[in-house]
Short mmCIF file of C-alpha atoms in Angstrom, two decimals:
data_model
loop_
_atom_site.label_atom_id
_atom_site.label_comp_id
_atom_site.label_asym_id
_atom_site.label_seq_id
_atom_site.Cartn_x
_atom_site.Cartn_y
_atom_site.Cartn_z
CA ASP Q 1 0.00 0.00 0.00
CA THR Q 2 1.30 3.41 -0.97
CA ALA Q 3 1.25 5.74 2.02
CA VAL Q 4 1.49 9.04 0.13
CA SER Q 5 0.63 8.96 -3.56
CA GLN Q 6 0.78 11.62 -6.23
CA THR Q 7 -0.63 11.83 -9.73
CA PRO Q 8 0.62 12.28 -12.31
CA LYS Q 9 4.23 11.17 -11.94
CA TYR Q 10 5.28 13.15 -15.00
CA LEU Q 11 3.65 16.24 -16.47
CA VAL Q 12 4.82 18.01 -19.62
CA THR Q 13 2.94 21.11 -20.68
CA GLN Q 14 3.34 24.43 -22.44
CA MET Q 15 3.72 27.86 -20.96
CA GLY Q 16 0.46 29.54 -20.09
CA ASN Q 17 -1.46 26.35 -19.43
CA ASP Q 18 -3.22 25.48 -16.19
CA LYS Q 19 -2.50 22.13 -14.53
CA SER Q 20 -3.22 20.24 -11.32
CA ILE Q 21 -1.29 17.71 -9.28
CA LYS Q 22 -3.15 15.45 -6.90
CA CYS Q 23 -1.95 14.05 -3.60
CA GLU Q 24 -3.53 11.49 -1.31
CA GLN Q 25 -2.35 9.94 1.93
CA ASN Q 26 -3.80 6.86 3.58
CA LEU Q 27 -1.94 7.24 6.87
CA GLY Q 28 -4.71 9.07 8.70
CA HIS Q 29 -2.44 12.09 9.12
CA ASP Q 30 -3.76 15.55 9.95
CA THR Q 31 -1.09 17.61 8.21
CA MET Q 32 -0.08 17.73 4.55
CA TYR Q 33 2.56 19.68 2.67
CA TRP Q 34 3.74 20.65 -0.79
CA TYR Q 35 7.45 21.02 -1.53
CA LYS Q 36 9.31 22.11 -4.65
CA GLN Q 37 12.68 20.61 -5.61
CA ASP Q 38 14.45 22.74 -8.19
CA SER Q 39 17.02 21.79 -10.80
CA LYS Q 40 19.79 22.07 -8.22
CA LYS Q 41 17.97 19.53 -6.05
CA PHE Q 42 17.20 22.14 -3.40
CA LEU Q 43 13.99 21.25 -1.56
CA LYS Q 44 11.81 24.04 -0.25
CA ILE Q 45 8.40 24.08 1.38
CA MET Q 46 5.53 25.76 -0.44
CA PHE Q 47 2.39 25.07 1.60
CA SER Q 48 1.23 23.28 4.70
CA TYR Q 49 -2.32 22.32 5.66
CA ASN Q 50 -3.46 21.08 9.05
CA ASN Q 51 -6.97 19.63 9.25
CA LYS Q 52 -7.79 21.28 5.92
CA GLU Q 53 -6.63 24.68 7.18
CA LEU Q 54 -3.74 26.52 5.54
CA ILE Q 55 -0.96 27.13 8.06
CA ILE Q 56 2.07 27.83 5.87
CA ASN Q 57 2.18 29.76 2.61
CA GLU Q 58 5.83 30.28 1.87
CA THR Q 59 5.74 33.35 -0.41
CA VAL Q 60 4.58 31.29 -3.33
CA PRO Q 61 3.13 33.18 -6.34
CA ASN Q 62 -0.66 33.27 -6.25
CA ARG Q 63 -0.69 31.29 -9.50
CA PHE Q 64 -0.26 28.33 -7.16
CA SER Q 65 -3.41 27.41 -5.28
CA PRO Q 66 -3.57 24.41 -2.95
CA LYS Q 67 -6.91 22.83 -2.24
CA SER Q 68 -7.69 20.38 0.54
CA PRO Q 69 -11.14 18.81 0.10
CA ASP Q 70 -10.54 16.57 3.11
CA LYS Q 71 -7.71 15.60 5.44
CA ALA Q 72 -6.51 12.83 3.14
CA HIS Q 73 -6.10 14.99 0.04
CA LEU Q 74 -4.10 18.08 -0.83
CA ASN Q 75 -4.14 19.07 -4.48
CA LEU Q 76 -2.00 21.72 -6.14
CA HIS Q 77 -3.39 23.79 -8.98
CA ILE Q 78 -1.07 25.97 -11.03
CA ASN Q 79 -2.34 28.70 -13.35
CA SER Q 80 -0.49 30.30 -16.25
CA LEU Q 81 2.50 28.00 -16.06
CA GLU Q 82 5.95 29.54 -16.56
CA LEU Q 83 9.28 28.02 -17.54
CA GLY Q 84 10.57 28.55 -14.00
CA ASP Q 85 7.84 26.30 -12.62
CA SER Q 86 9.68 23.30 -14.03
CA ALA Q 87 10.71 21.23 -11.02
CA VAL Q 88 9.82 18.14 -9.05
CA TYR Q 89 6.90 18.70 -6.69
CA PHE Q 90 6.62 16.54 -3.60
CA CYS Q 91 3.64 16.04 -1.37
CA ALA Q 92 4.19 14.98 2.22
CA SER Q 93 2.15 14.27 5.32
CA SER Q 94 2.70 14.01 9.06
CA GLN Q 95 0.61 12.89 11.99
CA GLY Q 96 0.57 16.40 13.39
CA LEU Q 97 2.47 19.62 13.02
CA ALA Q 98 6.09 19.50 11.96
CA ASP Q 99 7.46 20.34 15.37
CA SER Q 100 6.76 16.89 16.74
CA TYR Q 101 6.26 14.43 13.94
CA GLU Q 102 8.28 13.07 11.07
CA GLN Q 103 7.12 13.69 7.55
CA TYR Q 104 6.37 11.05 4.93
CA PHE Q 105 6.91 11.96 1.31
CA GLY Q 106 5.23 10.96 -1.92
CA PRO Q 107 7.21 9.86 -5.00
CA GLY Q 108 7.12 13.28 -6.60
CA THR Q 109 5.68 14.79 -9.78
CA ARG Q 110 8.18 15.96 -12.37
CA LEU Q 111 6.71 19.03 -14.08
CA THR Q 112 8.31 20.22 -17.31
CA VAL Q 113 7.09 23.48 -18.83
CA THR Q 114 8.10 24.07 -22.44
CA LYS T 1 17.06 33.06 8.54
CA GLN T 2 17.81 29.38 9.10
CA GLU T 3 20.39 27.83 6.80
CA VAL T 4 21.25 24.15 6.73
CA THR T 5 24.55 23.04 5.27
CA GLN T 6 25.81 19.61 4.34
CA ILE T 7 29.46 19.17 3.48
CA PRO T 8 30.75 17.51 1.38
CA ALA T 9 28.19 17.52 -1.41
CA ALA T 10 29.28 14.06 -2.54
CA LEU T 11 31.20 11.12 -1.12
CA SER T 12 32.40 7.90 -2.70
CA VAL T 13 33.64 5.06 -0.48
CA PRO T 14 34.35 1.34 -0.72
CA GLU T 15 31.91 -1.09 0.79
CA GLY T 16 32.31 -1.85 4.48
CA GLU T 17 33.47 1.54 5.66
CA ASN T 18 31.88 3.29 8.62
CA LEU T 19 30.65 6.68 7.53
CA VAL T 20 29.92 10.02 9.17
CA LEU T 21 27.67 12.48 7.36
CA ASN T 22 27.64 16.03 8.66
CA CYS T 23 24.90 18.61 8.92
CA SER T 24 25.11 22.09 10.38
CA PHE T 25 22.44 24.73 10.95
CA THR T 26 22.74 28.40 11.79
CA ASP T 27 19.84 28.92 14.19
CA SER T 28 19.74 26.61 17.22
CA ALA T 29 16.07 27.39 17.91
CA ILE T 30 14.78 24.21 16.33
CA TYR T 31 12.05 21.77 17.31
CA ASN T 32 13.67 18.74 15.75
CA LEU T 33 16.04 17.49 13.08
CA GLN T 34 15.24 14.83 10.54
CA TRP T 35 17.49 12.79 8.25
CA PHE T 36 16.10 11.60 4.93
CA ARG T 37 17.28 9.42 2.12
CA GLN T 38 16.41 10.12 -1.53
CA ASP T 39 16.98 7.55 -4.26
CA PRO T 40 17.25 8.77 -7.88
CA GLY T 41 13.83 9.63 -9.28
CA LYS T 42 12.13 8.79 -6.02
CA GLY T 43 10.66 10.59 -3.06
CA LEU T 44 12.24 11.06 0.33
CA THR T 45 12.34 8.33 2.94
CA SER T 46 12.52 9.39 6.56
CA LEU T 47 15.43 7.71 8.34
CA LEU T 48 15.57 9.25 11.79
CA LEU T 49 13.88 12.07 13.69
CA ILE T 50 15.63 13.64 16.68
CA GLN T 51 13.64 15.94 18.92
CA SER T 52 15.43 19.03 20.20
CA SER T 53 15.53 17.55 23.71
CA GLN T 54 17.26 14.38 22.51
CA ARG T 55 20.92 13.73 21.85
CA GLU T 56 20.70 10.79 19.49
CA GLN T 57 18.51 8.24 17.75
CA THR T 58 19.37 4.82 16.40
CA SER T 59 17.82 2.61 13.75
CA GLY T 60 19.68 -0.50 12.67
CA ARG T 61 23.05 0.52 11.22
CA LEU T 62 22.15 4.20 11.45
CA ASN T 63 22.83 6.49 14.37
CA ALA T 64 22.08 10.20 14.34
CA SER T 65 23.30 12.64 16.95
CA LEU T 66 22.27 16.20 17.65
CA ASP T 67 24.23 18.99 19.33
CA LYS T 68 21.74 21.82 19.27
CA SER T 69 23.94 24.37 20.98
CA SER T 70 26.67 24.04 18.38
CA GLY T 71 24.22 23.67 15.49
CA ARG T 72 25.43 20.27 14.36
CA SER T 73 24.13 16.81 13.62
CA THR T 74 25.89 13.73 12.35
CA LEU T 75 24.50 10.62 10.72
CA TYR T 76 26.66 7.58 11.33
CA ILE T 77 26.32 4.64 8.94
CA ALA T 78 27.99 1.45 10.10
CA ALA T 79 29.44 -1.10 7.69
CA SER T 80 28.26 0.67 4.54
CA GLN T 81 26.73 -1.34 1.71
CA PRO T 82 26.15 -0.58 -2.00
CA GLY T 83 22.44 -0.37 -1.19
CA ASP T 84 23.20 2.66 0.99
CA SER T 85 24.03 4.64 -2.16
CA ALA T 86 21.61 7.58 -2.29
CA THR T 87 21.37 11.26 -1.49
CA TYR T 88 21.07 11.98 2.22
CA LEU T 89 19.29 15.12 3.31
CA CYS T 90 19.20 16.80 6.67
CA ALA T 91 16.29 19.06 7.63
CA VAL T 92 15.37 21.04 10.72
CA THR T 93 11.95 22.17 11.89
CA GLN T 94 12.36 25.82 12.62
CA GLY T 95 11.00 26.98 15.96
CA GLY T 96 7.87 29.08 15.65
CA SER T 97 7.34 28.34 11.98
CA GLU T 98 6.30 24.68 11.70
CA LYS T 99 8.31 24.26 8.52
CA LEU T 100 11.17 22.00 7.53
CA VAL T 101 14.30 23.71 6.23
CA PHE T 102 16.45 21.39 4.14
CA GLY T 103 20.11 21.17 3.37
CA LYS T 104 21.13 20.54 -0.22
CA GLY T 105 21.98 16.94 0.51
CA MET T 106 25.02 14.73 0.21
CA LYS T 107 25.26 12.17 -2.57
CA LEU T 108 26.75 8.95 -1.24
CA THR T 109 28.15 6.23 -3.48
CA VAL T 110 29.22 2.96 -1.88
CA ASN T 111 31.29 0.89 -4.29
CA PRO T 112 31.25 -2.92 -4.13
#
């Protein structure tokens, strides 16, 4: 059983398009995250949701809009895609807030904007 | 602003060696420190989590230590194996922010 899953695994699209990445966790965790790993492999947090409530928005452009329909899902919608959005996006979850609990990561979605 | 550094960026060793991976952070006001492993094209796997009140954690051949006052952590890998080849990332949960701040990782290659 996959604990944290993401779809799609690969996404190739053109500049200006709108796309979504889906994330689901079956661990019963309360907190979910989105991270971006750039071409230099540097991993940086984008968003964090706890019980469907946004608790971290790390100065991400408002073209990026996370949506959490329930505790098990945190989707990422990106409008007007730009070349610089090309990266690997990771979803993660933890039992509670990051100060006490380890985070479990999904396999990543490699987004390529052409 | 918290910065996490891992030096060196890459390490290549023969099988069987005991290894020490280093991580340093600039702000000691952390909740915890977590070590991850990332295999090529894959997500991150959590290896060990050390709370700020702890000094070390052990799991199998892995032992992680934390010296919060000096801003350092080490991950010790005993009797390294080719299957240990991966990128190892260190991350700290910054106090008051609930977010993980990552180092850039260290790519380990264990040669048979």
